[in-house]
Coordinates of N, CA and C in Angstrom, one line a residue:
L21 N -42.6 -29.0 47.1 CA -42.2 -28.2 48.2 C -40.8 -28.7 48.7
Q22 N -39.7 -28.0 48.6 CA -38.6 -28.5 49.0 C -37.8 -27.3 49.6
Q23 N -36.8 -27.7 50.5 CA -35.9 -26.8 51.0 C -34.5 -27.0 50.5
G24 N -33.8 -26.0 49.8 CA -32.4 -26.4 49.3 C -32.5 -27.0 48.2
N25 N -31.3 -27.4 47.6 CA -31.2 -28.1 46.2 C -30.9 -29.5 46.3
E26 N -30.9 -30.1 47.3 CA -30.6 -31.6 47.5 C -31.7 -32.5 47.2
L27 N -31.6 -33.3 46.1 CA -32.9 -34.0 45.8 C -32.7 -35.4 46.3
E28 N -31.5 -36.0 46.6 CA -31.4 -37.3 46.9 C -32.3 -38.0 48.0
P29 N -32.5 -37.1 48.9 CA -33.3 -37.6 50.0 C -34.8 -37.9 49.6
F30 N -35.2 -37.5 48.4 CA -36.5 -37.7 48.0 C -36.6 -39.0 47.1
Y31 N -35.6 -39.6 46.8 CA -35.6 -40.6 46.0 C -35.6 -41.9 46.9
R32 N -36.3 -43.0 46.7 CA -36.5 -44.2 47.5 C -36.4 -45.3 46.4
E33 N -35.4 -46.2 46.7 CA -35.2 -47.3 45.7 C -36.5 -48.4 45.8
V34 N -37.1 -48.7 44.8 CA -38.1 -49.6 44.7 C -37.5 -51.1 44.7
M35 N -37.9 -52.1 45.5 CA -37.3 -53.4 45.3 C -38.5 -54.4 44.9
D36 N -39.7 -54.0 44.8 CA -40.8 -55.0 44.8 C -40.7 -55.5 43.4
Q37 N -40.5 -56.8 43.2 CA -40.4 -57.5 41.9 C -41.7 -57.3 41.1
K38 N -42.8 -57.3 41.6 CA -44.1 -57.1 40.8 C -44.0 -55.7 40.1
I39 N -43.6 -54.7 40.7 CA -43.4 -53.4 40.0 C -42.4 -53.5 38.9
W40 N -41.2 -54.1 39.3 CA -40.4 -54.3 38.2 C -40.9 -54.9 37.1
D41 N -41.6 -56.1 37.4 CA -42.1 -56.8 36.2 C -43.1 -56.0 35.4
S42 N -43.9 -55.3 36.1 CA -45.0 -54.4 35.3 C -44.3 -53.4 34.4
I43 N -43.4 -52.8 35.0 CA -42.6 -51.7 34.2 C -41.9 -52.4 32.9
L44 N -41.2 -53.6 33.2 CA -40.6 -54.2 32.1 C -41.8 -54.6 31.0
H45 N -42.7 -55.1 31.4 CA -43.9 -55.5 30.5 C -44.3 -54.2 29.6
I46 N -44.6 -53.2 30.5 CA -44.9 -51.9 29.6 C -43.9 -51.6 28.6
L47 N -42.7 -51.5 29.0 CA -41.5 -51.0 28.1 C -41.5 -52.1 26.9
Q48 N -41.5 -53.3 27.1 CA -41.2 -54.3 26.1 C -42.5 -54.6 25.3
N49 N -43.8 -54.4 25.8 CA -44.8 -55.0 24.9 C -46.0 -53.9 24.7
I50 N -45.8 -52.7 25.2 CA -47.0 -51.8 25.0 C -46.4 -50.8 23.7
G51 N -47.3 -50.2 23.1 CA -47.0 -49.4 21.7 C -46.8 -50.2 20.6
H52 N -45.5 -49.9 20.0 CA -45.2 -50.4 18.8 C -43.9 -51.5 19.0
A53 N -43.7 -51.9 20.3 CA -42.6 -52.7 20.5 C -42.5 -53.9 19.7
W54 N -43.6 -54.3 19.3 CA -43.6 -55.5 18.4 C -43.3 -55.4 16.8
D55 N -43.4 -54.1 16.4 CA -43.2 -53.7 15.2 C -41.8 -53.3 14.8
P56 N -41.0 -54.1 14.0 CA -39.6 -53.7 13.8 C -39.5 -52.4 12.9
S57 N -40.5 -52.0 12.3 CA -40.5 -50.8 11.4 C -40.6 -49.4 12.2
K58 N -41.0 -49.5 13.6 CA -41.2 -48.5 14.3 C -39.9 -48.3 15.3
L59 N -39.7 -46.9 15.7 CA -38.8 -46.8 16.6 C -38.8 -47.4 18.0
C60 N -40.0 -47.7 18.3 CA -40.3 -48.3 19.7 C -39.8 -49.7 19.7
F61 N -39.6 -50.2 18.4 CA -39.1 -51.7 18.6 C -37.8 -51.9 19.4
S62 N -37.0 -51.0 19.4 CA -35.7 -51.2 20.3 C -36.2 -51.4 21.8
M63 N -37.4 -51.0 22.3 CA -37.8 -51.1 23.6 C -38.1 -52.6 24.0
S64 N -38.2 -53.4 22.9 CA -38.4 -54.9 23.1 C -37.3 -55.6 23.8
R65 N -36.1 -54.8 23.8 CA -34.9 -55.3 24.2 C -34.4 -54.7 25.6
A66 N -35.4 -53.7 26.1 CA -35.0 -53.0 27.2 C -34.7 -53.7 28.5
A67 N -34.1 -53.2 29.3 CA -33.6 -53.8 30.5 C -33.8 -52.8 31.7
I68 N -34.1 -53.2 32.8 CA -34.3 -52.2 34.0 C -33.0 -52.3 34.9
K69 N -32.4 -51.2 35.1 CA -31.3 -51.3 35.9 C -31.7 -50.8 37.5
S70 N -32.6 -49.9 37.6 CA -33.0 -49.5 39.0 C -34.5 -48.9 38.8
V71 N -35.2 -48.9 39.8 CA -36.6 -48.2 39.9 C -36.5 -47.3 41.2
H72 N -36.9 -46.2 41.0 CA -36.9 -45.2 42.2 C -38.2 -44.5 42.2
R73 N -38.7 -44.2 43.4 CA -40.1 -43.4 43.4 C -39.6 -42.1 44.1
I74 N -40.3 -41.1 43.8 CA -40.0 -39.6 44.5 C -41.0 -39.6 45.5
E75 N -40.5 -39.2 46.7 CA -41.2 -39.3 48.0 C -40.9 -38.1 48.8
N76 N -42.0 -37.2 48.9 CA -41.8 -35.9 49.5 C -42.8 -35.9 50.8
M77 N -42.4 -36.6 51.9 CA -43.2 -36.8 53.0 C -43.8 -35.4 53.6
H78 N -43.1 -34.3 53.7 CA -43.5 -33.0 54.0 C -44.8 -32.6 53.3
L79 N -44.8 -32.7 52.0 CA -45.7 -32.4 51.0 C -47.1 -33.4 51.1
W80 N -46.7 -34.5 51.4 CA -47.8 -35.6 51.6 C -48.5 -35.2 52.8
H81 N -47.8 -34.9 53.8 CA -48.5 -34.7 55.1 C -49.3 -33.4 55.0
A82 N -48.8 -32.4 54.5 CA -49.5 -31.1 54.1 C -50.7 -31.4 53.4
Y83 N -50.6 -32.3 52.4 CA -52.0 -32.7 51.6 C -52.9 -33.4 52.5
K84 N -52.4 -34.3 53.3 CA -53.5 -35.1 54.2 C -54.1 -34.1 55.2
M85 N -53.3 -33.2 55.7 CA -53.9 -32.2 56.6 C -55.1 -31.5 56.1
R86 N -54.7 -30.8 54.8 CA -55.6 -30.1 54.0 C -56.8 -30.9 53.7
L87 N -56.7 -32.3 53.1 CA -57.8 -33.0 52.8 C -58.8 -33.2 54.1
A88 N -58.2 -33.5 55.1 CA -58.9 -33.6 56.5 C -59.8 -32.4 56.9
A89 N -59.0 -31.3 56.7 CA -59.7 -30.0 57.0 C -60.9 -29.7 56.1
M90 N -60.7 -30.1 54.7 CA -61.7 -29.9 53.8 C -63.0 -30.8 54.1
R91 N -62.7 -32.0 54.5 CA -63.6 -33.0 54.8 C -64.5 -32.6 56.1
Q92 N -63.7 -32.1 57.0 CA -64.4 -31.4 58.3 C -65.3 -30.4 57.9
D93 N -64.8 -29.3 57.1 CA -65.7 -28.4 56.6 C -66.9 -28.7 55.9
H94 N -66.7 -29.8 55.0 CA -68.0 -30.3 54.4 C -68.9 -30.9 55.2
A95 N -68.5 -31.7 56.2 CA -69.2 -32.3 57.2 C -70.1 -31.3 58.1
T96 N -69.2 -30.2 58.4 CA -69.8 -29.1 59.3 C -71.0 -28.4 58.5
S97 N -70.6 -28.1 57.2 CA -71.6 -27.4 56.5 C -72.6 -28.2 55.7
N98 N -72.7 -29.5 55.9 CA -73.6 -30.4 55.4 C -73.6 -30.5 53.9
I99 N -72.3 -30.5 53.4 CA -72.1 -30.4 52.0 C -71.6 -32.0 51.4
S100 N -72.3 -32.4 50.5 CA -72.1 -33.7 50.0 C -71.2 -33.7 48.7
V101 N -70.1 -34.3 48.7 CA -69.2 -34.1 47.6 C -69.1 -35.5 46.9
G102 N -69.2 -35.5 45.6 CA -69.2 -36.9 44.8 C -67.9 -36.9 44.2
S103 N -67.8 -38.1 43.6 CA -66.6 -38.3 42.7 C -66.8 -37.6 41.4
A104 N -65.8 -37.2 40.6 CA -65.7 -36.8 39.4 C -65.3 -37.8 38.4
D105 N -65.9 -38.0 37.1 CA -65.4 -38.8 36.2 C -64.4 -38.1 35.5
L106 N -63.2 -38.7 35.4 CA -61.9 -38.2 34.7 C -61.7 -38.9 33.5
D107 N -61.6 -38.2 32.4 CA -61.3 -38.7 31.0 C -60.0 -38.2 30.8
L108 N -59.1 -39.1 31.4 CA -57.6 -38.8 31.2 C -57.1 -39.0 29.9
D109 N -57.5 -39.8 29.0 CA -56.9 -40.0 27.8 C -57.7 -39.3 26.6
G110 N -58.7 -38.7 27.1 CA -59.5 -37.9 25.8 C -60.4 -38.8 25.1
Y111 N -60.5 -40.1 25.4 CA -61.3 -41.1 24.5 C -62.4 -41.8 25.2
G112 N -62.6 -41.1 26.4 CA -63.8 -41.7 27.3 C -63.5 -42.9 28.0
N113 N -62.3 -43.3 28.1 CA -61.7 -44.6 28.7 C -61.5 -44.3 30.2

């Protein structure tokens, strides 16, 4: 949800060193980064220049309001909602 074409206000620079370290680990060590015969091998020399997150506070607040309204509707109607198992990678993990 956005008004206009200006995207810069949605980008927030991430300065947390733990996040930087995690991203660098993923880039350099996951997949075929260890195998020189694979194209991913070049990622073993990857460096991070900056990390940004996309933040849309208007959309986030609209989501939180809708979530609260749904929870209230469930409570009023005595509906019990459980968690759904998500198989995000298709392998049951």
